[in-house]
Amino acid sequence: MSTLEPYERLAALAEQELALVIEQELDAQALSALLMERDSVVAALPGRPPSEAAPPLARAAALQERITLELATRVAETKRSLGLVEQGRRTARGYGDQRPARGAFEAAG
């Protein structure tokens, strides 16, 4: 194994992670497996990378920034969707709390 191989692998894993997080349906199982592999690659790295590892590390860092932005966007969209659900619940509760008008027909079940 060359000294650059683990750094290139980190960049490749970041590319795969980005591809996973931009898909419409997030595959949590695949993402989890990828993150476990990334953790094992990182754990095996020396404390100080060689200078020639700078390009793949820079690529991995840039990809990680995009991943973070994509995930932040997904979180914001999820929060917005949950807010709409809560708004719908409040609206439904508001209708449910209304008493029937006096003399309104009530069907016996």
PDB file of C-alpha atoms in Angstrom:
ATOM      1  CA  MET A   1       0.000   0.000   0.000  1.00  0.00           C
ATOM      2  CA  SER A   2       1.389   3.408  -0.952  1.00  0.00           C
ATOM      3  CA  THR A   3       1.541   6.174   1.633  1.00  0.00           C
ATOM      4  CA  LEU A   4      -1.084   8.129  -0.332  1.00  0.00           C
ATOM      5  CA  GLU A   5      -3.566   5.290  -0.696  1.00  0.00           C
ATOM      6  CA  PRO A   6      -5.453   5.891   2.582  1.00  0.00           C
ATOM      7  CA  TYR A   7      -5.758   9.601   1.796  1.00  0.00           C
ATOM      8  CA  GLU A   8      -7.055   8.847  -1.676  1.00  0.00           C
ATOM      9  CA  ARG A   9      -9.493   6.403  -0.067  1.00  0.00           C
ATOM     10  CA  LEU A  10     -10.743   9.154   2.249  1.00  0.00           C
ATOM     11  CA  ALA A  11     -11.431  11.396  -0.737  1.00  0.00           C
ATOM     12  CA  ALA A  12     -13.193   8.542  -2.558  1.00  0.00           C
ATOM     13  CA  LEU A  13     -15.317   7.837   0.517  1.00  0.00           C
ATOM     14  CA  ALA A  14     -16.243  11.526   0.712  1.00  0.00           C
ATOM     15  CA  GLU A  15     -17.367  11.375  -2.936  1.00  0.00           C
ATOM     16  CA  GLN A  16     -19.522   8.339  -2.146  1.00  0.00           C
ATOM     17  CA  GLU A  17     -20.939  10.027   0.950  1.00  0.00           C
ATOM     18  CA  LEU A  18     -21.890  13.107  -1.064  1.00  0.00           C
ATOM     19  CA  ALA A  19     -23.607  10.912  -3.649  1.00  0.00           C
ATOM     20  CA  LEU A  20     -25.598   9.238  -0.867  1.00  0.00           C
ATOM     21  CA  VAL A  21     -26.716  12.442   0.847  1.00  0.00           C
ATOM     22  CA  ILE A  22     -27.909  14.135  -2.346  1.00  0.00           C
ATOM     23  CA  GLU A  23     -30.170  11.237  -3.299  1.00  0.00           C
ATOM     24  CA  GLN A  24     -33.889  11.808  -2.766  1.00  0.00           C
ATOM     25  CA  GLU A  25     -34.193   8.832  -0.413  1.00  0.00           C
ATOM     26  CA  LEU A  26     -31.269   8.695   1.990  1.00  0.00           C
ATOM     27  CA  ASP A  27     -29.961   5.142   2.389  1.00  0.00           C
ATOM     28  CA  ALA A  28     -29.107   5.257   6.085  1.00  0.00           C
ATOM     29  CA  GLN A  29     -27.692   1.733   6.104  1.00  0.00           C
ATOM     30  CA  ALA A  30     -25.285   2.452   3.236  1.00  0.00           C
ATOM     31  CA  LEU A  31     -24.303   5.759   4.828  1.00  0.00           C
ATOM     32  CA  SER A  32     -23.648   4.056   8.159  1.00  0.00           C
ATOM     33  CA  ALA A  33     -21.441   1.412   6.515  1.00  0.00           C
ATOM     34  CA  LEU A  34     -19.524   4.108   4.651  1.00  0.00           C
ATOM     35  CA  LEU A  35     -18.961   6.108   7.834  1.00  0.00           C
ATOM     36  CA  MET A  36     -17.704   3.011   9.631  1.00  0.00           C
ATOM     37  CA  GLU A  37     -15.213   2.410   6.825  1.00  0.00           C
ATOM     38  CA  ARG A  38     -14.143   6.060   6.936  1.00  0.00           C
ATOM     39  CA  ASP A  39     -13.609   5.821  10.700  1.00  0.00           C
ATOM     40  CA  SER A  40     -11.391   2.758  10.276  1.00  0.00           C
ATOM     41  CA  VAL A  41      -9.342   4.479   7.545  1.00  0.00           C
ATOM     42  CA  VAL A  42      -8.911   7.571   9.743  1.00  0.00           C
ATOM     43  CA  ALA A  43      -7.948   5.437  12.762  1.00  0.00           C
ATOM     44  CA  ALA A  44      -5.128   3.846  10.758  1.00  0.00           C
ATOM     45  CA  LEU A  45      -3.643   7.170   9.597  1.00  0.00           C
ATOM     46  CA  PRO A  46      -0.426   8.461  11.119  1.00  0.00           C
ATOM     47  CA  GLY A  47      -0.602  11.478  13.421  1.00  0.00           C
ATOM     48  CA  ARG A  48       0.917  13.734  10.770  1.00  0.00           C
ATOM     49  CA  PRO A  49       0.113  13.245   7.088  1.00  0.00           C
ATOM     50  CA  PRO A  50       2.913  13.370   4.532  1.00  0.00           C
ATOM     51  CA  SER A  51       3.071  16.582   2.527  1.00  0.00           C
ATOM     52  CA  GLU A  52       2.115  14.747  -0.668  1.00  0.00           C
ATOM     53  CA  ALA A  53      -1.230  13.866   0.981  1.00  0.00           C
ATOM     54  CA  ALA A  54      -2.297  17.527   0.782  1.00  0.00           C
ATOM     55  CA  PRO A  55      -4.212  17.248  -2.544  1.00  0.00           C
ATOM     56  CA  PRO A  56      -6.429  14.277  -1.583  1.00  0.00           C
ATOM     57  CA  LEU A  57      -6.968  15.757   1.885  1.00  0.00           C
ATOM     58  CA  ALA A  58      -7.979  19.098   0.353  1.00  0.00           C
ATOM     59  CA  ARG A  59     -10.377  17.276  -1.984  1.00  0.00           C
ATOM     60  CA  ALA A  60     -11.858  15.333   0.941  1.00  0.00           C
ATOM     61  CA  ALA A  61     -12.233  18.543   2.975  1.00  0.00           C
ATOM     62  CA  ALA A  62     -13.982  20.353   0.110  1.00  0.00           C
ATOM     63  CA  LEU A  63     -16.321  17.405  -0.372  1.00  0.00           C
ATOM     64  CA  GLN A  64     -17.017  17.324   3.356  1.00  0.00           C
ATOM     65  CA  GLU A  65     -18.066  20.985   3.214  1.00  0.00           C
ATOM     66  CA  ARG A  66     -20.558  20.137   0.458  1.00  0.00           C
ATOM     67  CA  ILE A  67     -21.813  17.162   2.465  1.00  0.00           C
ATOM     68  CA  THR A  68     -22.349  19.414   5.481  1.00  0.00           C
ATOM     69  CA  LEU A  69     -24.303  21.909   3.349  1.00  0.00           C
ATOM     70  CA  GLU A  70     -26.444  19.151   1.827  1.00  0.00           C
ATOM     71  CA  LEU A  71     -27.227  17.705   5.246  1.00  0.00           C
ATOM     72  CA  ALA A  72     -28.023  21.164   6.651  1.00  0.00           C
ATOM     73  CA  THR A  73     -30.434  21.687   3.755  1.00  0.00           C
ATOM     74  CA  ARG A  74     -32.088  18.328   4.451  1.00  0.00           C
ATOM     75  CA  VAL A  75     -32.427  19.177   8.142  1.00  0.00           C
ATOM     76  CA  ALA A  76     -34.002  22.550   7.300  1.00  0.00           C
ATOM     77  CA  GLU A  77     -36.443  20.884   4.880  1.00  0.00           C
ATOM     78  CA  THR A  78     -37.359  18.287   7.495  1.00  0.00           C
ATOM     79  CA  LYS A  79     -37.936  20.979  10.127  1.00  0.00           C
ATOM     80  CA  ARG A  80     -40.139  22.885   7.690  1.00  0.00           C
ATOM     81  CA  SER A  81     -42.141  19.735   6.923  1.00  0.00           C
ATOM     82  CA  LEU A  82     -42.551  18.958  10.611  1.00  0.00           C
ATOM     83  CA  GLY A  83     -43.712  22.523  11.180  1.00  0.00           C
ATOM     84  CA  LEU A  84     -46.383  22.066   8.519  1.00  0.00           C
ATOM     85  CA  VAL A  85     -47.502  18.824  10.152  1.00  0.00           C
ATOM     86  CA  GLU A  86     -47.754  20.556  13.528  1.00  0.00           C
ATOM     87  CA  GLN A  87     -49.685  23.428  11.971  1.00  0.00           C
ATOM     88  CA  GLY A  88     -52.110  20.906  10.467  1.00  0.00           C
ATOM     89  CA  ARG A  89     -52.535  19.216  13.845  1.00  0.00           C
ATOM     90  CA  ARG A  90     -53.308  22.522  15.540  1.00  0.00           C
ATOM     91  CA  THR A  91     -55.827  23.334  12.830  1.00  0.00           C
ATOM     92  CA  ALA A  92     -57.486  19.925  13.165  1.00  0.00           C
ATOM     93  CA  ARG A  93     -57.616  20.294  16.963  1.00  0.00           C
ATOM     94  CA  GLY A  94     -59.240  23.674  16.520  1.00  0.00           C
ATOM     95  CA  TYR A  95     -62.001  22.133  14.463  1.00  0.00           C
ATOM     96  CA  GLY A  96     -62.332  19.220  16.860  1.00  0.00           C
ATOM     97  CA  ASP A  97     -62.900  21.496  19.861  1.00  0.00           C
ATOM     98  CA  GLN A  98     -65.939  23.155  18.331  1.00  0.00           C
ATOM     99  CA  ARG A  99     -69.291  22.222  19.807  1.00  0.00           C
ATOM    100  CA  PRO A 100     -72.160  21.478  17.434  1.00  0.00           C
ATOM    101  CA  ALA A 101     -74.626  24.324  17.019  1.00  0.00           C
ATOM    102  CA  ARG A 102     -77.774  24.108  19.124  1.00  0.00           C
ATOM    103  CA  GLY A 103     -80.369  22.029  17.413  1.00  0.00           C
ATOM    104  CA  ALA A 104     -77.813  20.461  15.096  1.00  0.00           C
ATOM    105  CA  PHE A 105     -78.702  17.009  13.875  1.00  0.00           C
ATOM    106  CA  GLU A 106     -76.732  14.263  15.588  1.00  0.00           C
ATOM    107  CA  ALA A 107     -76.839  10.801  14.093  1.00  0.00           C
ATOM    108  CA  ALA A 108     -76.900   7.950  16.568  1.00  0.00           C
ATOM    109  CA  GLY A 109     -74.362   5.320  15.708  1.00  0.00           C
TER     110      GLY A 109
END
